[in-house]
Structure formats: C-alpha cells, structure tokens
mmCIF file of C-alpha atoms and ligand atoms in Angstrom:
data_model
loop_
_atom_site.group_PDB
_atom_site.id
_atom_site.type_symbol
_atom_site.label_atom_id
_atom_site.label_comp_id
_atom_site.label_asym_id
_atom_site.label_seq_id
_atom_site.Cartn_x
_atom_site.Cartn_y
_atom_site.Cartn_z
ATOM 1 C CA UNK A 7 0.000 0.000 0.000
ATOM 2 C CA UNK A 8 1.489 3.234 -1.059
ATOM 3 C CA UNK A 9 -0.247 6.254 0.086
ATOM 4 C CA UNK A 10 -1.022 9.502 -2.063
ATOM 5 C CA UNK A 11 -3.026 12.322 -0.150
ATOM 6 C CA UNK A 12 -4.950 14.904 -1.975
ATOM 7 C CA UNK A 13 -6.598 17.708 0.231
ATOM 8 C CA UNK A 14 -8.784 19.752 -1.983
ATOM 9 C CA UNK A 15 -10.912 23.358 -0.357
ATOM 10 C CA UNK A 16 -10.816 21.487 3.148
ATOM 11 C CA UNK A 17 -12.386 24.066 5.421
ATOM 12 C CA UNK A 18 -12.985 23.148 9.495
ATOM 13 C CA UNK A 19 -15.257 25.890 11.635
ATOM 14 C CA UNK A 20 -16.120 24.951 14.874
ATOM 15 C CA UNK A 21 -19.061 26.137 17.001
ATOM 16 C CA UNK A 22 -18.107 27.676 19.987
ATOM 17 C CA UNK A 23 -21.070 28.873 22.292
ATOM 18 C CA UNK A 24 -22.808 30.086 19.143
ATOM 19 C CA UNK A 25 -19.627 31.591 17.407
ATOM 20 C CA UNK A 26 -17.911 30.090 14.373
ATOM 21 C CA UNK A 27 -13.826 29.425 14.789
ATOM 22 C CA UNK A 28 -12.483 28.423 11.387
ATOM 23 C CA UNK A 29 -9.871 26.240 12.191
ATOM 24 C CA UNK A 30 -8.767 25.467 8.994
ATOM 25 C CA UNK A 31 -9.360 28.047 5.583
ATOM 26 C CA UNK A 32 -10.197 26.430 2.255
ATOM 27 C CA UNK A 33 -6.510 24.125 2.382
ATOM 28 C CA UNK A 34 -5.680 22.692 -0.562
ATOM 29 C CA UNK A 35 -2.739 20.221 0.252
ATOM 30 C CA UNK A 36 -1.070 17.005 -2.498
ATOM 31 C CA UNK A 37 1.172 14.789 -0.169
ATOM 32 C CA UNK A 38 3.054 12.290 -2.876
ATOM 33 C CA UNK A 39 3.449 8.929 -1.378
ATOM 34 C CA UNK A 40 6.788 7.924 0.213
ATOM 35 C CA UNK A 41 7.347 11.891 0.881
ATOM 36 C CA UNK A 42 8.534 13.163 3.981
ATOM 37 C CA UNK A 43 6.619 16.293 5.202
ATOM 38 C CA UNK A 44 6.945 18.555 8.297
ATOM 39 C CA UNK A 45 4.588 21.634 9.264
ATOM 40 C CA UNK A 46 5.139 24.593 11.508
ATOM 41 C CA UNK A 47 2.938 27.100 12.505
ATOM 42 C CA UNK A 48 2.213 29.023 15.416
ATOM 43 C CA UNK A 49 -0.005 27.570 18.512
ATOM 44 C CA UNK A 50 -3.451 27.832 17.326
ATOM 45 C CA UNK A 51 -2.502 27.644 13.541
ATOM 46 C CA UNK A 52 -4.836 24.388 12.528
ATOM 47 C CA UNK A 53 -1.924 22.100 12.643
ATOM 48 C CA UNK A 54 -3.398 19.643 14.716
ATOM 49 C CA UNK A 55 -6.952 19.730 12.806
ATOM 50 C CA UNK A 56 -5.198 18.862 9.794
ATOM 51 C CA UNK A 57 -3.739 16.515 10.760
ATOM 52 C CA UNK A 58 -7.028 14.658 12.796
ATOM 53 C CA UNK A 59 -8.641 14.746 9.206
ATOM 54 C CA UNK A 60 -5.943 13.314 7.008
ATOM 55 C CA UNK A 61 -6.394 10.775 9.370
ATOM 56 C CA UNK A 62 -9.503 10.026 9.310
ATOM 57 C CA UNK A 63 -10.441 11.277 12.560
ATOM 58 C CA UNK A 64 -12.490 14.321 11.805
ATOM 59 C CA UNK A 65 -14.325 14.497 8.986
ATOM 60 C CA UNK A 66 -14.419 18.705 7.686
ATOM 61 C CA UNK A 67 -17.527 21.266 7.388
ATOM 62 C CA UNK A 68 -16.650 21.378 3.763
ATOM 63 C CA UNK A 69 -13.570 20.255 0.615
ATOM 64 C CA UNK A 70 -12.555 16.924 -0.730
ATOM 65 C CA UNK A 71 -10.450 14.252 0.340
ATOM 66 C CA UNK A 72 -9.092 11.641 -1.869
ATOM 67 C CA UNK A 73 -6.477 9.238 -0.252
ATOM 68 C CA UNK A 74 -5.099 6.651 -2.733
ATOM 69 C CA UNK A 75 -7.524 7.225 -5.208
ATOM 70 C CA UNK A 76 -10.654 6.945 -3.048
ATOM 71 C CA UNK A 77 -12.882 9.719 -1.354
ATOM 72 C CA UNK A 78 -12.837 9.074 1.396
ATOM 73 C CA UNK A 79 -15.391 11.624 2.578
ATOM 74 C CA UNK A 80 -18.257 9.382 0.728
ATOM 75 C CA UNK A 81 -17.013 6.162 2.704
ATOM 76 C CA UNK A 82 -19.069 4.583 5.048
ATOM 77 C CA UNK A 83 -17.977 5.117 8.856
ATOM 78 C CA UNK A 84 -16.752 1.395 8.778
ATOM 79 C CA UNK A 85 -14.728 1.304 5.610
ATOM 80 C CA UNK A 86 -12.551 5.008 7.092
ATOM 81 C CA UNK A 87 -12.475 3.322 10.346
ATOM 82 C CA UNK A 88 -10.202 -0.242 8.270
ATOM 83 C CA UNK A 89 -8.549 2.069 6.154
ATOM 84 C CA UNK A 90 -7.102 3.913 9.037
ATOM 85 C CA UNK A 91 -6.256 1.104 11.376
ATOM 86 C CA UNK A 92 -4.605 -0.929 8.505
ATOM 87 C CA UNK A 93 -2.737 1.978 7.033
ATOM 88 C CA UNK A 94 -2.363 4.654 9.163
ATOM 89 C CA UNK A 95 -0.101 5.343 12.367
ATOM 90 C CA UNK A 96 -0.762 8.259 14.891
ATOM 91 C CA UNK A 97 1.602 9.805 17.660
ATOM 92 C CA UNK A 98 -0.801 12.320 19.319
ATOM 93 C CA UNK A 99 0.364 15.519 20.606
ATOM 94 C CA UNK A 100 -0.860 14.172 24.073
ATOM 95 C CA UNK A 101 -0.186 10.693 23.496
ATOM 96 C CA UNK A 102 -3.712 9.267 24.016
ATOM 97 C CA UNK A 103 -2.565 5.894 25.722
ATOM 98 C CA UNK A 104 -4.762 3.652 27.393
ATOM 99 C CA UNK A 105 -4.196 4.710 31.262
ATOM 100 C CA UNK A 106 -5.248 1.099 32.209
ATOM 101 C CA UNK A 107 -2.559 -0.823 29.859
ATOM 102 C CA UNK A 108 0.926 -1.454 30.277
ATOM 103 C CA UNK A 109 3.538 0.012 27.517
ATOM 104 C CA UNK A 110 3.609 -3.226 26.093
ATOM 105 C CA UNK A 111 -0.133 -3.420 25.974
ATOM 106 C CA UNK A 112 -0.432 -0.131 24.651
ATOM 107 C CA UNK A 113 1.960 -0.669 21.397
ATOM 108 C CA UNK A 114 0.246 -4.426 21.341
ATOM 109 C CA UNK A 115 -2.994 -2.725 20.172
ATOM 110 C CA UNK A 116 -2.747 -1.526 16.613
ATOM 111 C CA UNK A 117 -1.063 -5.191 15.958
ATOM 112 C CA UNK A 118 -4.496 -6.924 17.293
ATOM 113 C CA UNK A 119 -6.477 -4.402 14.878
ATOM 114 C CA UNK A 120 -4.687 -5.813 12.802
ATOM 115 C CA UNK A 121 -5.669 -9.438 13.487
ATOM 116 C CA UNK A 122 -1.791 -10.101 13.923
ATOM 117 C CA UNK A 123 -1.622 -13.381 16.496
ATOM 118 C CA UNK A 124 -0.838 -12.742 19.912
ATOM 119 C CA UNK A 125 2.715 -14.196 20.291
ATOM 120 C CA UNK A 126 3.474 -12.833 17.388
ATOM 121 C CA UNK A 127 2.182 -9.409 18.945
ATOM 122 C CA UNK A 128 4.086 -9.347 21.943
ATOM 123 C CA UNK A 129 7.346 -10.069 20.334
ATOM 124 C CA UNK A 130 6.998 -6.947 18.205
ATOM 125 C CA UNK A 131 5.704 -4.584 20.615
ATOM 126 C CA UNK A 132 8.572 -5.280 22.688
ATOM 127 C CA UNK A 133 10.946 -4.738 19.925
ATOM 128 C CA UNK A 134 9.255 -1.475 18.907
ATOM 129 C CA UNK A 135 9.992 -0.772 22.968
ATOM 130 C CA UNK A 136 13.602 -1.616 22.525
ATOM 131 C CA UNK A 137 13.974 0.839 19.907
ATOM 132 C CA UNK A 138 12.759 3.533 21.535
ATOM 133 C CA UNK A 139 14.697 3.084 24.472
ATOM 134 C CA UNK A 140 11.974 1.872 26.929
ATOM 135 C CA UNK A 141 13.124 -2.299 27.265
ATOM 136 C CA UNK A 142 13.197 -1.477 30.907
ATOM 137 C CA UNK A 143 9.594 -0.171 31.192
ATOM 138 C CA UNK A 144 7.595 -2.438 29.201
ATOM 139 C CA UNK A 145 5.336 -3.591 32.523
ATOM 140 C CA UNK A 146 4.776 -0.200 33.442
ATOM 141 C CA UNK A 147 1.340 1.806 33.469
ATOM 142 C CA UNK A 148 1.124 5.111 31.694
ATOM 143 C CA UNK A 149 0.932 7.044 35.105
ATOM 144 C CA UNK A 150 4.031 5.108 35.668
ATOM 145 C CA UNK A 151 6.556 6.517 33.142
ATOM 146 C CA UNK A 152 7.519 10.224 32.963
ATOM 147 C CA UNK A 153 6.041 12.691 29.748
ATOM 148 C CA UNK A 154 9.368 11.758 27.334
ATOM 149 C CA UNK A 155 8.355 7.940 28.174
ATOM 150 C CA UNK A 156 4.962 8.235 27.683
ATOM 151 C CA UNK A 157 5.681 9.988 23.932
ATOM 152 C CA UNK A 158 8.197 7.270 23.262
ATOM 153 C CA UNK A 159 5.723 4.638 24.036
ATOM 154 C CA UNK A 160 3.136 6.647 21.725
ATOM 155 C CA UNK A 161 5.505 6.580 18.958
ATOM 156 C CA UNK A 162 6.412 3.281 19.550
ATOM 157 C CA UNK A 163 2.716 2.507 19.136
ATOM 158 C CA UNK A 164 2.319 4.437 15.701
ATOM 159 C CA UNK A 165 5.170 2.584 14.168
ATOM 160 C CA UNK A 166 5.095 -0.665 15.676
ATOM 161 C CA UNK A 167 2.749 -2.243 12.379
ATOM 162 C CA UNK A 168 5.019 -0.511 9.833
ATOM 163 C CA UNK A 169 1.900 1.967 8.558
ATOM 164 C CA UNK A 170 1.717 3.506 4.911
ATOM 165 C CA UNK A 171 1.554 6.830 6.813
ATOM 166 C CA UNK A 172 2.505 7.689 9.855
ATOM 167 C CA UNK A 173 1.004 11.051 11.552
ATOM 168 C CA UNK A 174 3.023 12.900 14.425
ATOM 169 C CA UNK A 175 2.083 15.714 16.459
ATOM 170 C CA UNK A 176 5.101 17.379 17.708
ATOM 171 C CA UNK A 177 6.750 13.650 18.428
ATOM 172 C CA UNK A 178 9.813 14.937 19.989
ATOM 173 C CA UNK A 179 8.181 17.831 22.022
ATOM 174 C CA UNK A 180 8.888 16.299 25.415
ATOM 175 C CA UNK A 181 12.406 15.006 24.608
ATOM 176 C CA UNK A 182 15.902 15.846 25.388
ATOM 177 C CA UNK A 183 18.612 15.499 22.349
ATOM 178 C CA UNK A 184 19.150 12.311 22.467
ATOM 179 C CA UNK A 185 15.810 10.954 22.210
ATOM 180 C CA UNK A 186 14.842 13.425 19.966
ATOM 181 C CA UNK A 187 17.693 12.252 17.435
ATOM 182 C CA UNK A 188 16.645 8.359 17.838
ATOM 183 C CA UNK A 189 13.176 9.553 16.909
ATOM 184 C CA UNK A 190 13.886 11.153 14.256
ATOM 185 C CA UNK A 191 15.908 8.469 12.952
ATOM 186 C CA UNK A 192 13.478 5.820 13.601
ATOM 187 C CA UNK A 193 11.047 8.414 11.609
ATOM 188 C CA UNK A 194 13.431 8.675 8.488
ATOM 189 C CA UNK A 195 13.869 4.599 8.527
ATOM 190 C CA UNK A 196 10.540 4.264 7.855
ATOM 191 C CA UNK A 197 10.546 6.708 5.548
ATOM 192 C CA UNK A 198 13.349 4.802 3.636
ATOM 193 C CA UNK A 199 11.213 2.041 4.572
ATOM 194 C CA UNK A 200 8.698 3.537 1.925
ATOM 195 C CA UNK A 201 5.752 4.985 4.313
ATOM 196 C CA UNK A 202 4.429 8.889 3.828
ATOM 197 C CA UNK A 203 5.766 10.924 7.278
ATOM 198 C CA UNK A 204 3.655 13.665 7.851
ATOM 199 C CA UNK A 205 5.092 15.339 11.379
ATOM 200 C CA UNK A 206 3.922 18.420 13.218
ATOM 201 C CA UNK A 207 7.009 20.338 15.049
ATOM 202 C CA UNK A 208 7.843 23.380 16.475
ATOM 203 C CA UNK A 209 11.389 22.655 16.419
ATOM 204 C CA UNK A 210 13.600 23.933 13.264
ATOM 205 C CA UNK A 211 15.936 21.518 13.844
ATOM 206 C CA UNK A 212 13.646 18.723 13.877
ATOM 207 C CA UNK A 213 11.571 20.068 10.433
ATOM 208 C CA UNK A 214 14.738 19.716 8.953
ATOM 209 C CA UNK A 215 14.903 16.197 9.052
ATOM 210 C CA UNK A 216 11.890 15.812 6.298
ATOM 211 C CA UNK A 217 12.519 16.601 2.700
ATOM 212 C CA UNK A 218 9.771 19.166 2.504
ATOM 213 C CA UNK A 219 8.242 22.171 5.321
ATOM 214 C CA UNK A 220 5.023 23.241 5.094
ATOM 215 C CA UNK A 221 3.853 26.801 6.901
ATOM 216 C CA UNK A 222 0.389 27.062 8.739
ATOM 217 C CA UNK A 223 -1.105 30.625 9.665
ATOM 218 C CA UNK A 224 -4.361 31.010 11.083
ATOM 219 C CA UNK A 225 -5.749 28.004 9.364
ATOM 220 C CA UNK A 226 -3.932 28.271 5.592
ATOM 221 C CA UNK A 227 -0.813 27.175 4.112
ATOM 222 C CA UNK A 228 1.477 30.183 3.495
ATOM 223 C CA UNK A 229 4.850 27.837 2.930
ATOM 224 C CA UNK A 230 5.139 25.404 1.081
ATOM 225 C CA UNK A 231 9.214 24.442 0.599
ATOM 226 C CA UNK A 232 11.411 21.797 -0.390
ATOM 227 C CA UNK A 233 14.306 20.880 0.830
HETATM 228 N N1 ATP B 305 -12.886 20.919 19.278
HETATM 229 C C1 ATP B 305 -12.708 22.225 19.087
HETATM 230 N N2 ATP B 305 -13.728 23.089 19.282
HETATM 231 C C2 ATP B 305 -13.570 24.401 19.057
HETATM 232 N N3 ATP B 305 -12.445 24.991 18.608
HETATM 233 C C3 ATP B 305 -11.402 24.189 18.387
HETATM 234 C C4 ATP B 305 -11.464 22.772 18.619
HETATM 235 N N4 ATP B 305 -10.268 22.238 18.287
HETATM 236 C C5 ATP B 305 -9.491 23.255 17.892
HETATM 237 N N5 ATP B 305 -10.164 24.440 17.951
HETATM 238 C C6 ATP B 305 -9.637 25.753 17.558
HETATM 239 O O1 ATP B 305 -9.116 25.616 16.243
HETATM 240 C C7 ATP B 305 -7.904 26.305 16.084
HETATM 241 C C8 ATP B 305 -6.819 25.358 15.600
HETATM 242 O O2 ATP B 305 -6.506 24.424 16.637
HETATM 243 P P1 ATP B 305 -5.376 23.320 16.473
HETATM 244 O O3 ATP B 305 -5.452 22.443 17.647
HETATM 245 O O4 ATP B 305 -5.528 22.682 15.137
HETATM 246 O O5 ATP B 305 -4.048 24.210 16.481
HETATM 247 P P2 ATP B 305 -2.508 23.797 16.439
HETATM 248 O O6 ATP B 305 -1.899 24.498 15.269
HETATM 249 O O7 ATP B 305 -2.389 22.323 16.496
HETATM 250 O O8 ATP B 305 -1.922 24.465 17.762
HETATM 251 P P3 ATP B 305 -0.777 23.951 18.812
HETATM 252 O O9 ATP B 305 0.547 24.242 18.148
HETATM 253 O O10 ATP B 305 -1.012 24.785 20.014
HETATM 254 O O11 ATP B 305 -0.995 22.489 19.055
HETATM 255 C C9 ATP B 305 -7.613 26.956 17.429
HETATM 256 O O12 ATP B 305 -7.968 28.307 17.362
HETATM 257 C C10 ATP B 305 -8.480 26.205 18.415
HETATM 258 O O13 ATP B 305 -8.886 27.028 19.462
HETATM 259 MG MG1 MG B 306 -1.648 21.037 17.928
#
C-alpha cells in the first residue's frame, strides 16, 4: 500500500457557544506517497486539525479528500475506520494511551487491529519498545513513566505495524537530544522504509529532518518548501 493524499478546499469551523472558529481556511494540500513532510505554525494555527482529518479522525464542514484514489469523505464510517487502522499510524500531541494498559499493551494494540496473532504481537511490541529506548519499562502503566516515556511509548505505538503513513504531532516535544535524534531516525527509517511521514514540530531543527516544510497561519498554508 502506497499512500497519495490529496486535500482539496478542506475548510474546518467549529461552534463555539454560538460563534464560528475556522480552524482550517479552504486548504488545498497534495502529499506524494513515500514523501517526507513537516509543518510549523504558530499555537493555534490548525496544525493539529489537519492533521485529525488526514487521518480520518475528523471528517471537515466542507472540501474533498481523496487518499489513494478513493474519497474518502463518501465512505461509510466502517470502511474510514479499516482504512485507518490498517494503514495509518498516529503519535498524538498528548499521546492518548490507554491509562489502564501497560507500555507493552499499549503498542500491542494496533497489531491486534490488525488481526496479527498474539505471540506474534508481543514479540513486536517489545521490539518497537527496545527501539525507543523503553526495554526497561515495558510492565509499566502510563501514570508510571515520565512525559518523554509516555511519547516514546506513543511513537512506539504508531510505528510498531510498519503503517503507509505515519502522523506525528510534535513527536519529539517532550524530549531531550538524544531521544529526539533516535526519533527522528526511527522516523526517516521508515521513511526509507517507503511509508508517507507527515510530522507536526515546532522545532527547526527537527523540520529539517523531512525533505519538505510546510507553513500554517491562522488556518492556511502560506509555505510550502522543499528541501
Ligand atoms: N474541538 C474544538 N472546538 C472548538 N475549537 C477548536 C477545537 N479544536 C481546535 N479548535 C480551535 O481551532 C484552532 C486550531 O486548533 P489546532 O489544535 O488545530 O491548532 P494547532 O496548530 O495544532 O496548535 P498547537 O501548536 O497549540 O498544538 C484553534 O484556534 C483552536 O482554538
Ligand atoms: Mg496542535
């Protein structure tokens, strides 16, 4: 599965208390599969709405989404919600793990969306563990393990089944250099891998790991570079 995104006039208002916030303005966005993409933008900006509908999550007040070929706006609930857990891998900016699973249980459960056997599962999730530096805090809960654990376990999670896309908000926000430079490796590996990296940062350094940088202001895409 290769993945091809095409955002066309994708406009997101919210209601708040009777008053519209546009979130995001008409964004018209192609992402070419096996391209590596960052976005910046100031707090506020629509990053993080973007990136809830290219995956799936949201669906917009208004535009066109066509991901591989299909629109995926027409699909039934059902079909979005298989395309996403078969293809698609999410680090959210505030991780979003299960409070009552262990790390290991946590990355486990994308591979038993998957229908992936459970030997098989644990094996993996472990290994996904190991690379991010956490083989010492598998058994742990998430109230257990400090904020830069908690994002590597997240990340762990999103890349444990190998997506066609992976999806990161700010995936190195909580982490020191170190941790922040085996992320970002572990990011461009699957990226070599073949998968489409779409990540969210606020940190230059970081953006310039991908290939190509993409500006947000108050819900549009002013930049649009390649690197
Ligand atoms: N569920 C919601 N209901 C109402 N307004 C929302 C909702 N989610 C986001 N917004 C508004 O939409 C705008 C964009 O929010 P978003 O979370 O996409 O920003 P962001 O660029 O990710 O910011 P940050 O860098 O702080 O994470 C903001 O003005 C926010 O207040
Ligand atoms: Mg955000």
């Amino acid at each position: 599965m290769v993945i091809t995104i095409q955002l066309e006039n994708v406009t997101q208002t919210y209601r708040v208390r009777g008053n519209p916030v546009t979130a995001l303005d008409h964004v018209s966005l192609s992402i070419e599969a096996g391209e590596y993409c960052a976005m910046v933008g100031e707090s506020g900006s629509g990053k993080t709405t973007l990136m809830h509908v290219m995956g799936l999550l949201a669906t917009p007040t208004e535009g066109r989404y066509t991901l591989c070929g299909q629109d995926v706006f027409a699909m039934k609930n059902g079909g979005r919600s298989r395309l996403r857990a078969a293809h698609i891998g999410f680090v959210f900016q505030d991780f979003f793990l299960n409070p009552r699973l262990t790390a290991v249980e946590n990355v486990e459960l994308p591979l038993r969306l998957a229908g992936i056997a459970r030997n098989r599962r644990r094996d993996m999730a472990l290994e996904a563990l190991e690379k991010v530096g956490l083989s010492g805090r598998t058994d742990h809960l998430p109230r257990e393990l400090s904020g830069g654990q908690q994002q590597r376990v997240a990340f762990a999670r999103a890349t444990v089944h190998h997506p066609a896309l992976i999806l990161a908000d700010e995936p190195t926000g909580n982490l020191d250099k170190r941790s922040t430079a085996s992320i970002l490796d572990l990011l461009r590996a699957e990226n070599t891998r073949g998968a489409t990296i779409f990540m969210i940062t606020h940190d230059p350094s970081a953006a310039l790991s991908a290939s190509r940088v993409l500006t947000m202001e108050q819900g549009r895409i002013t930049g649009d570079r390649l690197l």
